[in-house]
Amino acid sequence: MTPIDSGTVHESEAVAVRAERRWAIVVVLIIAMLVATMVFTSLHWASMPPSRVETVDPRTLHISGEFVENNLGTMLDADGKVVVRLIAQRYAFEPQCLVVPAGVPVTFRATSTDAVHGFVVDRTNANVMLIPGFVATFTATFDKSGERLMPCHEYCGTGHQAMWGRVQVIAADEFRAKAKDGARVNCVSR
Ligand code: CUA
């Protein structure tokens, strides 16, 4: 074995130390960036409401505004958009039976007067929580005509299991005929 030149040993050691220091700095920078991201996002989410939040006063829902009784149900907007407005309250949806056209995007606007309720239309991805004070909005398209169930899926009190409604999906032409002249359409039997 040839003895290793002591000068070479020192030189390679210095190279290794420099490389280790570079990597240590990179790792510290990555950790600092992650911590900064966590701090920023938690402060940001704690101080800002989520986007598109719409609030409504649950105490005056029945008296004024878009959720008064004669404005509930499905309507055809002036620009041809189909809009459903409904409210949830222990232990019923109002209206209990919704009518929507098939194959057309339908915008739902809903809220609750009392507790947190769940809104879901079976065999669709229409699924949202109805929270007092907030307006839940989503758009869904129903491909086939027929009847769907609309149960409350958030425990809201002792009558929760009896809280459900129905959605009737009808042909778009039939719907347009029912909704003409700004009529609010529903299928609640009178
Ligand atoms: Cu409403 Cu459960």
Short mmCIF file of C-alpha atoms and ligand atoms in Angstrom, two decimals:
data_model
loop_
_atom_site.label_atom_id
_atom_site.label_comp_id
_atom_site.label_asym_id
_atom_site.label_seq_id
_atom_site.Cartn_x
_atom_site.Cartn_y
_atom_site.Cartn_z
CA MET A 1 0.00 0.00 0.00
CA THR A 2 1.28 3.40 -0.91
CA PRO A 3 0.85 5.95 1.84
CA ILE A 4 -1.67 8.63 0.98
CA ASP A 5 -0.21 12.04 0.52
CA SER A 6 -1.40 14.07 3.46
CA GLY A 7 -1.90 17.21 1.28
CA THR A 8 -4.43 15.37 -0.97
CA VAL A 9 -6.37 14.18 2.09
CA HIS A 10 -6.82 17.72 3.33
CA GLU A 11 -7.82 19.02 -0.07
CA SER A 12 -10.54 16.38 -0.62
CA GLU A 13 -11.81 16.90 2.91
CA ALA A 14 -12.24 20.62 2.23
CA VAL A 15 -14.18 19.82 -0.98
CA ALA A 16 -16.48 17.52 0.99
CA VAL A 17 -17.03 20.12 3.71
CA ARG A 18 -17.94 22.77 1.11
CA ALA A 19 -20.38 20.41 -0.63
CA GLU A 20 -22.01 19.47 2.67
CA ARG A 21 -22.36 23.10 3.64
CA ARG A 22 -24.01 23.93 0.28
CA TRP A 23 -26.54 21.12 0.73
CA ALA A 24 -27.19 22.14 4.34
CA ILE A 25 -28.01 25.68 3.14
CA VAL A 26 -30.33 24.31 0.41
CA VAL A 27 -32.17 22.12 2.95
CA VAL A 28 -32.53 25.00 5.42
CA LEU A 29 -33.88 27.24 2.63
CA ILE A 30 -36.45 24.55 1.61
CA ILE A 31 -37.60 24.14 5.22
CA ALA A 32 -37.82 27.92 5.67
CA MET A 33 -39.90 28.17 2.48
CA LEU A 34 -42.28 25.43 3.67
CA VAL A 35 -42.69 27.07 7.09
CA ALA A 36 -43.29 30.48 5.46
CA THR A 37 -45.93 28.92 3.15
CA MET A 38 -47.67 27.31 6.13
CA VAL A 39 -47.67 30.52 8.14
CA PHE A 40 -48.90 32.58 5.19
CA THR A 41 -51.72 30.20 4.18
CA SER A 42 -52.97 29.70 7.74
CA LEU A 43 -53.05 33.44 8.42
CA HIS A 44 -54.61 34.09 5.00
CA TRP A 45 -57.39 31.48 5.44
CA ALA A 46 -58.04 32.58 9.01
CA SER A 47 -58.47 36.23 8.04
CA MET A 48 -60.23 35.93 4.64
CA PRO A 49 -63.56 34.25 3.94
CA PRO A 50 -63.51 31.64 1.16
CA SER A 51 -64.28 33.04 -2.27
CA ARG A 52 -67.85 33.54 -3.52
CA VAL A 53 -69.32 33.68 -0.02
CA GLU A 54 -72.81 35.09 -0.08
CA THR A 55 -74.53 35.88 3.16
CA VAL A 56 -78.18 36.34 3.98
CA ASP A 57 -79.98 37.18 7.22
CA PRO A 58 -81.82 34.01 8.32
CA ARG A 59 -84.15 36.05 10.56
CA THR A 60 -85.70 38.00 7.69
CA LEU A 61 -85.68 35.29 4.98
CA HIS A 62 -89.46 34.89 5.02
CA ILE A 63 -90.21 38.59 5.01
CA SER A 64 -88.08 40.08 2.27
CA GLY A 65 -85.47 39.28 -0.32
CA GLU A 66 -85.10 36.48 -2.82
CA PHE A 67 -86.14 33.66 -0.47
CA VAL A 68 -89.68 34.87 0.24
CA GLU A 69 -92.27 32.13 -0.29
CA ASN A 70 -93.63 33.24 -3.68
CA ASN A 71 -90.11 33.41 -5.12
CA LEU A 72 -89.24 29.81 -4.22
CA GLY A 73 -89.24 27.04 -6.81
CA THR A 74 -87.82 26.89 -10.33
CA MET A 75 -87.90 29.83 -12.71
CA LEU A 76 -86.62 30.81 -16.12
CA ASP A 77 -84.48 33.95 -15.90
CA ALA A 78 -84.82 36.78 -18.41
CA ASP A 79 -81.60 35.52 -20.04
CA GLY A 80 -82.88 31.93 -20.28
CA LYS A 81 -81.06 30.55 -17.23
CA VAL A 82 -82.91 28.03 -15.07
CA VAL A 83 -82.71 28.94 -11.37
CA VAL A 84 -84.06 26.94 -8.42
CA ARG A 85 -84.50 28.69 -5.09
CA LEU A 86 -85.26 26.71 -1.98
CA ILE A 87 -84.90 26.88 1.76
CA ALA A 88 -84.35 24.13 4.31
CA GLN A 89 -85.82 24.26 7.76
CA ARG A 90 -86.56 21.67 10.42
CA TYR A 91 -87.86 19.31 9.00
CA ALA A 92 -88.72 20.08 5.42
CA PHE A 93 -87.48 21.63 2.25
CA GLU A 94 -89.53 24.46 0.79
CA PRO A 95 -90.68 23.60 -1.87
CA GLN A 96 -90.84 19.90 -1.02
CA CYS A 97 -90.97 18.92 -4.67
CA LEU A 98 -88.77 20.58 -7.29
CA VAL A 99 -89.27 20.58 -11.05
CA VAL A 100 -86.23 20.90 -13.30
CA PRO A 101 -85.72 20.49 -17.06
CA ALA A 102 -83.59 17.63 -18.42
CA GLY A 103 -80.35 18.32 -20.27
CA VAL A 104 -80.13 21.98 -19.25
CA PRO A 105 -77.77 23.43 -16.61
CA VAL A 106 -79.80 24.29 -13.51
CA THR A 107 -78.48 26.75 -10.93
CA PHE A 108 -79.53 26.09 -7.34
CA ARG A 109 -79.63 28.82 -4.72
CA ALA A 110 -80.48 27.58 -1.27
CA THR A 111 -80.12 28.40 2.38
CA SER A 112 -81.34 27.31 5.79
CA THR A 113 -83.43 29.15 8.34
CA ASP A 114 -82.35 27.25 11.46
CA ALA A 115 -79.77 24.45 11.59
CA VAL A 116 -77.20 23.03 9.19
CA HIS A 117 -78.99 20.80 6.69
CA GLY A 118 -77.62 18.67 3.88
CA PHE A 119 -78.88 18.83 0.32
CA VAL A 120 -78.28 15.96 -2.07
CA VAL A 121 -80.08 14.71 -5.16
CA ASP A 122 -79.66 10.97 -5.54
CA ARG A 123 -77.60 9.61 -8.44
CA THR A 124 -76.16 13.07 -9.13
CA ASN A 125 -73.22 15.07 -7.84
CA ALA A 126 -75.59 17.77 -6.54
CA ASN A 127 -74.47 17.73 -2.92
CA VAL A 128 -74.09 20.73 -0.65
CA MET A 129 -74.49 21.85 2.95
CA LEU A 130 -77.12 24.46 3.75
CA ILE A 131 -75.90 26.72 6.52
CA PRO A 132 -77.99 29.47 8.16
CA GLY A 133 -76.70 32.87 7.09
CA PHE A 134 -75.10 31.66 3.86
CA VAL A 135 -76.42 31.10 0.34
CA ALA A 136 -75.25 27.83 -1.21
CA THR A 137 -74.99 28.00 -5.00
CA PHE A 138 -74.16 25.27 -7.46
CA THR A 139 -75.09 24.22 -10.97
CA ALA A 140 -76.12 20.73 -12.02
CA THR A 141 -77.42 19.16 -15.21
CA PHE A 142 -79.90 16.29 -15.07
CA ASP A 143 -79.48 13.99 -18.06
CA LYS A 144 -82.62 11.86 -17.88
CA SER A 145 -86.20 12.68 -17.00
CA GLY A 146 -87.70 10.95 -14.01
CA GLU A 147 -88.05 11.35 -10.29
CA ARG A 148 -85.14 11.70 -7.89
CA LEU A 149 -85.08 11.73 -4.13
CA MET A 150 -83.67 14.69 -2.25
CA PRO A 151 -82.98 13.71 1.37
CA CYS A 152 -81.40 15.88 4.04
CA HIS A 153 -78.05 14.21 4.70
CA GLU A 154 -76.82 16.27 7.63
CA TYR A 155 -78.14 15.44 11.08
CA CYS A 156 -80.31 18.45 11.98
CA GLY A 157 -82.40 17.25 14.92
CA THR A 158 -84.91 14.62 15.97
CA GLY A 159 -86.91 14.85 12.73
CA HIS A 160 -83.86 14.56 10.48
CA GLN A 161 -84.69 11.12 9.12
CA ALA A 162 -88.12 12.35 7.97
CA MET A 163 -86.70 15.35 6.12
CA TRP A 164 -86.61 14.73 2.41
CA GLY A 165 -88.07 16.02 -0.82
CA ARG A 166 -88.32 15.03 -4.47
CA VAL A 167 -86.98 16.36 -7.75
CA GLN A 168 -88.98 15.81 -10.93
CA VAL A 169 -86.85 16.01 -14.04
CA ILE A 170 -89.06 16.76 -17.05
CA ALA A 171 -88.46 17.43 -20.75
CA ALA A 172 -87.03 20.90 -21.43
CA ASP A 173 -89.97 21.89 -23.71
CA GLU A 174 -92.49 20.87 -21.09
CA PHE A 175 -90.58 22.87 -18.50
CA ARG A 176 -90.44 25.98 -20.70
CA ALA A 177 -94.22 25.82 -21.16
CA LYS A 178 -94.77 25.65 -17.39
CA ALA A 179 -92.24 28.38 -16.60
CA LYS A 180 -93.43 30.96 -19.10
CA ASP A 181 -94.29 34.47 -17.96
CA GLY A 182 -91.92 34.22 -15.00
CA ALA A 183 -93.91 31.54 -13.16
CA ARG A 184 -92.26 29.77 -10.20
CA VAL A 185 -92.62 26.05 -10.89
CA ASN A 186 -92.81 23.26 -8.31
CA CYS A 187 -94.61 19.92 -7.95
CA VAL A 188 -96.01 20.29 -4.47
CA SER A 189 -99.50 18.79 -4.43
CA ARG A 190 -102.12 21.21 -3.24
CU1 CUA B 1 -82.35 18.63 7.82
CU2 CUA B 1 -81.26 16.65 8.50
#
